[in-house]
Short mmCIF file of C-alpha atoms in Angstrom, two decimals:
data_model
loop_
_atom_site.label_atom_id
_atom_site.label_comp_id
_atom_site.label_asym_id
_atom_site.label_seq_id
_atom_site.Cartn_x
_atom_site.Cartn_y
_atom_site.Cartn_z
CA UNK A 1 -0.14 -0.05 0.08
CA UNK A 2 1.07 3.35 -0.95
CA UNK A 3 1.42 6.01 2.16
CA UNK A 4 1.80 9.46 1.08
CA UNK A 5 3.74 12.23 3.36
CA UNK A 6 0.90 14.41 4.90
CA UNK A 7 1.91 17.25 2.81
CA UNK A 8 0.03 15.68 -0.23
CA UNK A 9 -3.08 15.04 1.57
CA UNK A 10 -4.93 18.03 -0.02
CA UNK A 11 -4.46 16.38 -3.41
CA UNK A 12 -5.78 12.99 -2.25
CA UNK A 13 -9.22 12.49 -4.48
CA UNK A 14 -7.98 15.07 -7.14
CA UNK A 15 -8.63 12.85 -10.39
CA UNK A 16 -5.33 14.03 -12.02
CA UNK A 17 -3.35 13.13 -8.90
CA UNK A 18 -5.12 9.68 -8.48
CA UNK A 19 -4.44 9.26 -12.30
CA UNK A 20 -0.60 10.03 -12.00
CA UNK A 21 -0.41 7.69 -8.62
CA UNK A 22 -2.05 4.89 -10.62
CA UNK A 23 0.36 5.44 -13.66
CA UNK A 24 3.11 4.96 -11.39
CA UNK A 25 1.96 1.55 -9.66
CA UNK A 26 4.04 -1.53 -10.63
CA UNK A 27 2.48 -3.51 -13.43
CA UNK A 28 2.66 -7.37 -13.32
CA UNK A 29 3.71 -8.58 -16.62
CA UNK A 30 2.17 -11.89 -16.33
CA UNK A 31 5.64 -13.73 -17.58
CA UNK A 32 7.67 -16.02 -15.79
CA UNK A 33 11.31 -16.58 -15.72
CA UNK A 34 13.07 -19.86 -16.08
CA UNK A 35 16.42 -20.80 -14.52
CA UNK A 36 17.95 -24.20 -15.51
CA UNK A 37 20.58 -25.56 -13.33
CA UNK A 38 22.15 -28.64 -14.99
CA UNK A 39 24.03 -31.29 -12.81
CA UNK A 40 25.75 -34.19 -14.31
CA UNK A 41 26.41 -37.58 -12.26
CA UNK A 42 28.86 -40.54 -13.13
CA UNK A 43 26.64 -43.07 -11.10
CA UNK A 44 23.91 -43.47 -8.70
CA UNK A 45 25.86 -43.32 -5.60
CA UNK A 46 27.52 -40.03 -6.69
CA UNK A 47 24.06 -38.76 -7.58
CA UNK A 48 22.51 -39.39 -4.16
CA UNK A 49 25.39 -37.50 -2.64
CA UNK A 50 24.99 -34.78 -5.13
CA UNK A 51 21.38 -34.36 -4.70
CA UNK A 52 21.90 -33.36 -1.08
CA UNK A 53 24.53 -30.86 -2.38
CA UNK A 54 22.15 -29.45 -4.79
CA UNK A 55 19.49 -29.05 -1.92
CA UNK A 56 22.24 -27.05 -0.28
CA UNK A 57 23.11 -25.01 -3.30
CA UNK A 58 19.39 -24.29 -4.17
CA UNK A 59 18.35 -23.13 -0.82
CA UNK A 60 20.17 -19.87 -0.75
CA UNK A 61 18.70 -19.28 -4.54
CA UNK A 62 15.08 -19.96 -3.18
CA UNK A 63 15.68 -17.10 -0.45
CA UNK A 64 16.66 -14.70 -3.26
CA UNK A 65 13.76 -15.57 -5.29
CA UNK A 66 11.42 -14.86 -2.01
CA UNK A 67 9.96 -18.53 -2.26
CA UNK A 68 9.26 -18.60 -5.71
CA UNK A 69 11.87 -21.57 -6.52
CA UNK A 70 9.90 -24.45 -8.02
CA UNK A 71 9.29 -27.08 -5.41
CA UNK A 72 8.61 -29.94 -7.72
CA UNK A 73 11.85 -30.17 -9.71
CA UNK A 74 11.85 -32.54 -12.52
CA UNK A 75 14.96 -34.59 -13.01
CA UNK A 76 15.65 -35.59 -16.75
CA UNK A 77 18.42 -37.89 -17.95
CA UNK A 78 19.87 -35.93 -20.77
CA UNK A 79 22.86 -38.23 -21.50
CA UNK A 80 23.20 -39.46 -24.79
CA UNK A 81 22.75 -43.28 -25.18
CA UNK A 82 25.85 -45.17 -25.51
CA UNK A 83 26.81 -46.03 -29.15
CA UNK A 84 26.06 -49.74 -29.67
CA UNK A 85 29.29 -51.85 -30.58
#
Protein backbone atom coordinates (compact mmCIF):
# COMPACT_ATOMS: atom_id res chain seq x y z
CA UNK A 1 0.00 0.00 0.00
CA UNK A 2 1.26 3.43 -0.92
CA UNK A 3 1.39 5.89 1.95
CA UNK A 4 1.93 9.54 1.16
CA UNK A 5 3.53 12.22 3.23
CA UNK A 6 0.82 14.39 4.90
CA UNK A 7 1.86 17.33 2.72
CA UNK A 8 0.10 15.57 -0.19
CA UNK A 9 -3.23 15.12 1.67
CA UNK A 10 -4.94 18.06 -0.09
CA UNK A 11 -4.32 16.33 -3.43
CA UNK A 12 -5.90 13.02 -2.41
CA UNK A 13 -9.14 12.51 -4.30
CA UNK A 14 -8.09 14.93 -7.05
CA UNK A 15 -8.61 12.95 -10.29
CA UNK A 16 -5.41 14.10 -12.00
CA UNK A 17 -3.34 13.22 -8.93
CA UNK A 18 -5.02 9.81 -8.59
CA UNK A 19 -4.37 9.14 -12.30
CA UNK A 20 -0.70 10.03 -11.82
CA UNK A 21 -0.43 7.68 -8.83
CA UNK A 22 -2.10 4.87 -10.78
CA UNK A 23 0.36 5.33 -13.66
CA UNK A 24 3.29 4.93 -11.25
CA UNK A 25 1.98 1.70 -9.71
CA UNK A 26 3.99 -1.44 -10.57
CA UNK A 27 2.47 -3.60 -13.26
CA UNK A 28 2.36 -7.39 -13.26
CA UNK A 29 3.86 -8.52 -16.54
CA UNK A 30 2.36 -11.98 -16.27
CA UNK A 31 5.59 -13.52 -17.53
CA UNK A 32 7.71 -16.09 -15.77
CA UNK A 33 11.46 -16.50 -15.84
CA UNK A 34 13.04 -19.91 -15.99
CA UNK A 35 16.43 -20.84 -14.58
CA UNK A 36 17.87 -24.21 -15.52
CA UNK A 37 20.73 -25.61 -13.47
CA UNK A 38 22.20 -28.77 -14.94
CA UNK A 39 24.02 -31.31 -12.80
CA UNK A 40 25.82 -34.36 -14.12
CA UNK A 41 26.54 -37.63 -12.28
CA UNK A 42 28.80 -40.55 -13.05
CA UNK A 43 26.80 -43.14 -11.11
CA UNK A 44 23.82 -43.58 -8.76
CA UNK A 45 25.89 -43.35 -5.57
CA UNK A 46 27.42 -40.08 -6.70
CA UNK A 47 23.93 -38.90 -7.66
CA UNK A 48 22.57 -39.45 -4.13
CA UNK A 49 25.39 -37.42 -2.58
CA UNK A 50 25.11 -34.72 -5.23
CA UNK A 51 21.34 -34.37 -4.74
CA UNK A 52 21.94 -33.37 -1.12
CA UNK A 53 24.52 -30.85 -2.34
CA UNK A 54 21.98 -29.51 -4.84
CA UNK A 55 19.49 -28.92 -2.04
CA UNK A 56 22.13 -26.96 -0.13
CA UNK A 57 23.01 -25.00 -3.29
CA UNK A 58 19.39 -24.22 -4.19
CA UNK A 59 18.26 -23.15 -0.70
CA UNK A 60 19.97 -19.71 -0.82
CA UNK A 61 18.62 -19.25 -4.35
CA UNK A 62 15.11 -19.88 -3.05
CA UNK A 63 15.64 -17.20 -0.40
CA UNK A 64 16.80 -14.73 -3.06
CA UNK A 65 13.73 -15.54 -5.17
CA UNK A 66 11.51 -15.04 -2.09
CA UNK A 67 10.19 -18.58 -2.09
CA UNK A 68 9.32 -18.62 -5.80
CA UNK A 69 11.69 -21.45 -6.66
CA UNK A 70 9.78 -24.41 -8.05
CA UNK A 71 9.38 -26.97 -5.32
CA UNK A 72 8.63 -29.77 -7.78
CA UNK A 73 11.84 -30.06 -9.75
CA UNK A 74 11.90 -32.56 -12.58
CA UNK A 75 15.04 -34.61 -13.10
CA UNK A 76 15.69 -35.51 -16.72
CA UNK A 77 18.47 -37.79 -17.89
CA UNK A 78 19.90 -35.92 -20.87
CA UNK A 79 22.84 -38.27 -21.30
CA UNK A 80 22.99 -39.56 -24.89
CA UNK A 81 22.69 -43.35 -25.12
CA UNK A 82 25.98 -45.24 -25.48
CA UNK A 83 26.81 -46.17 -29.05
CA UNK A 84 26.13 -49.81 -29.83
CA UNK A 85 29.29 -51.84 -30.52
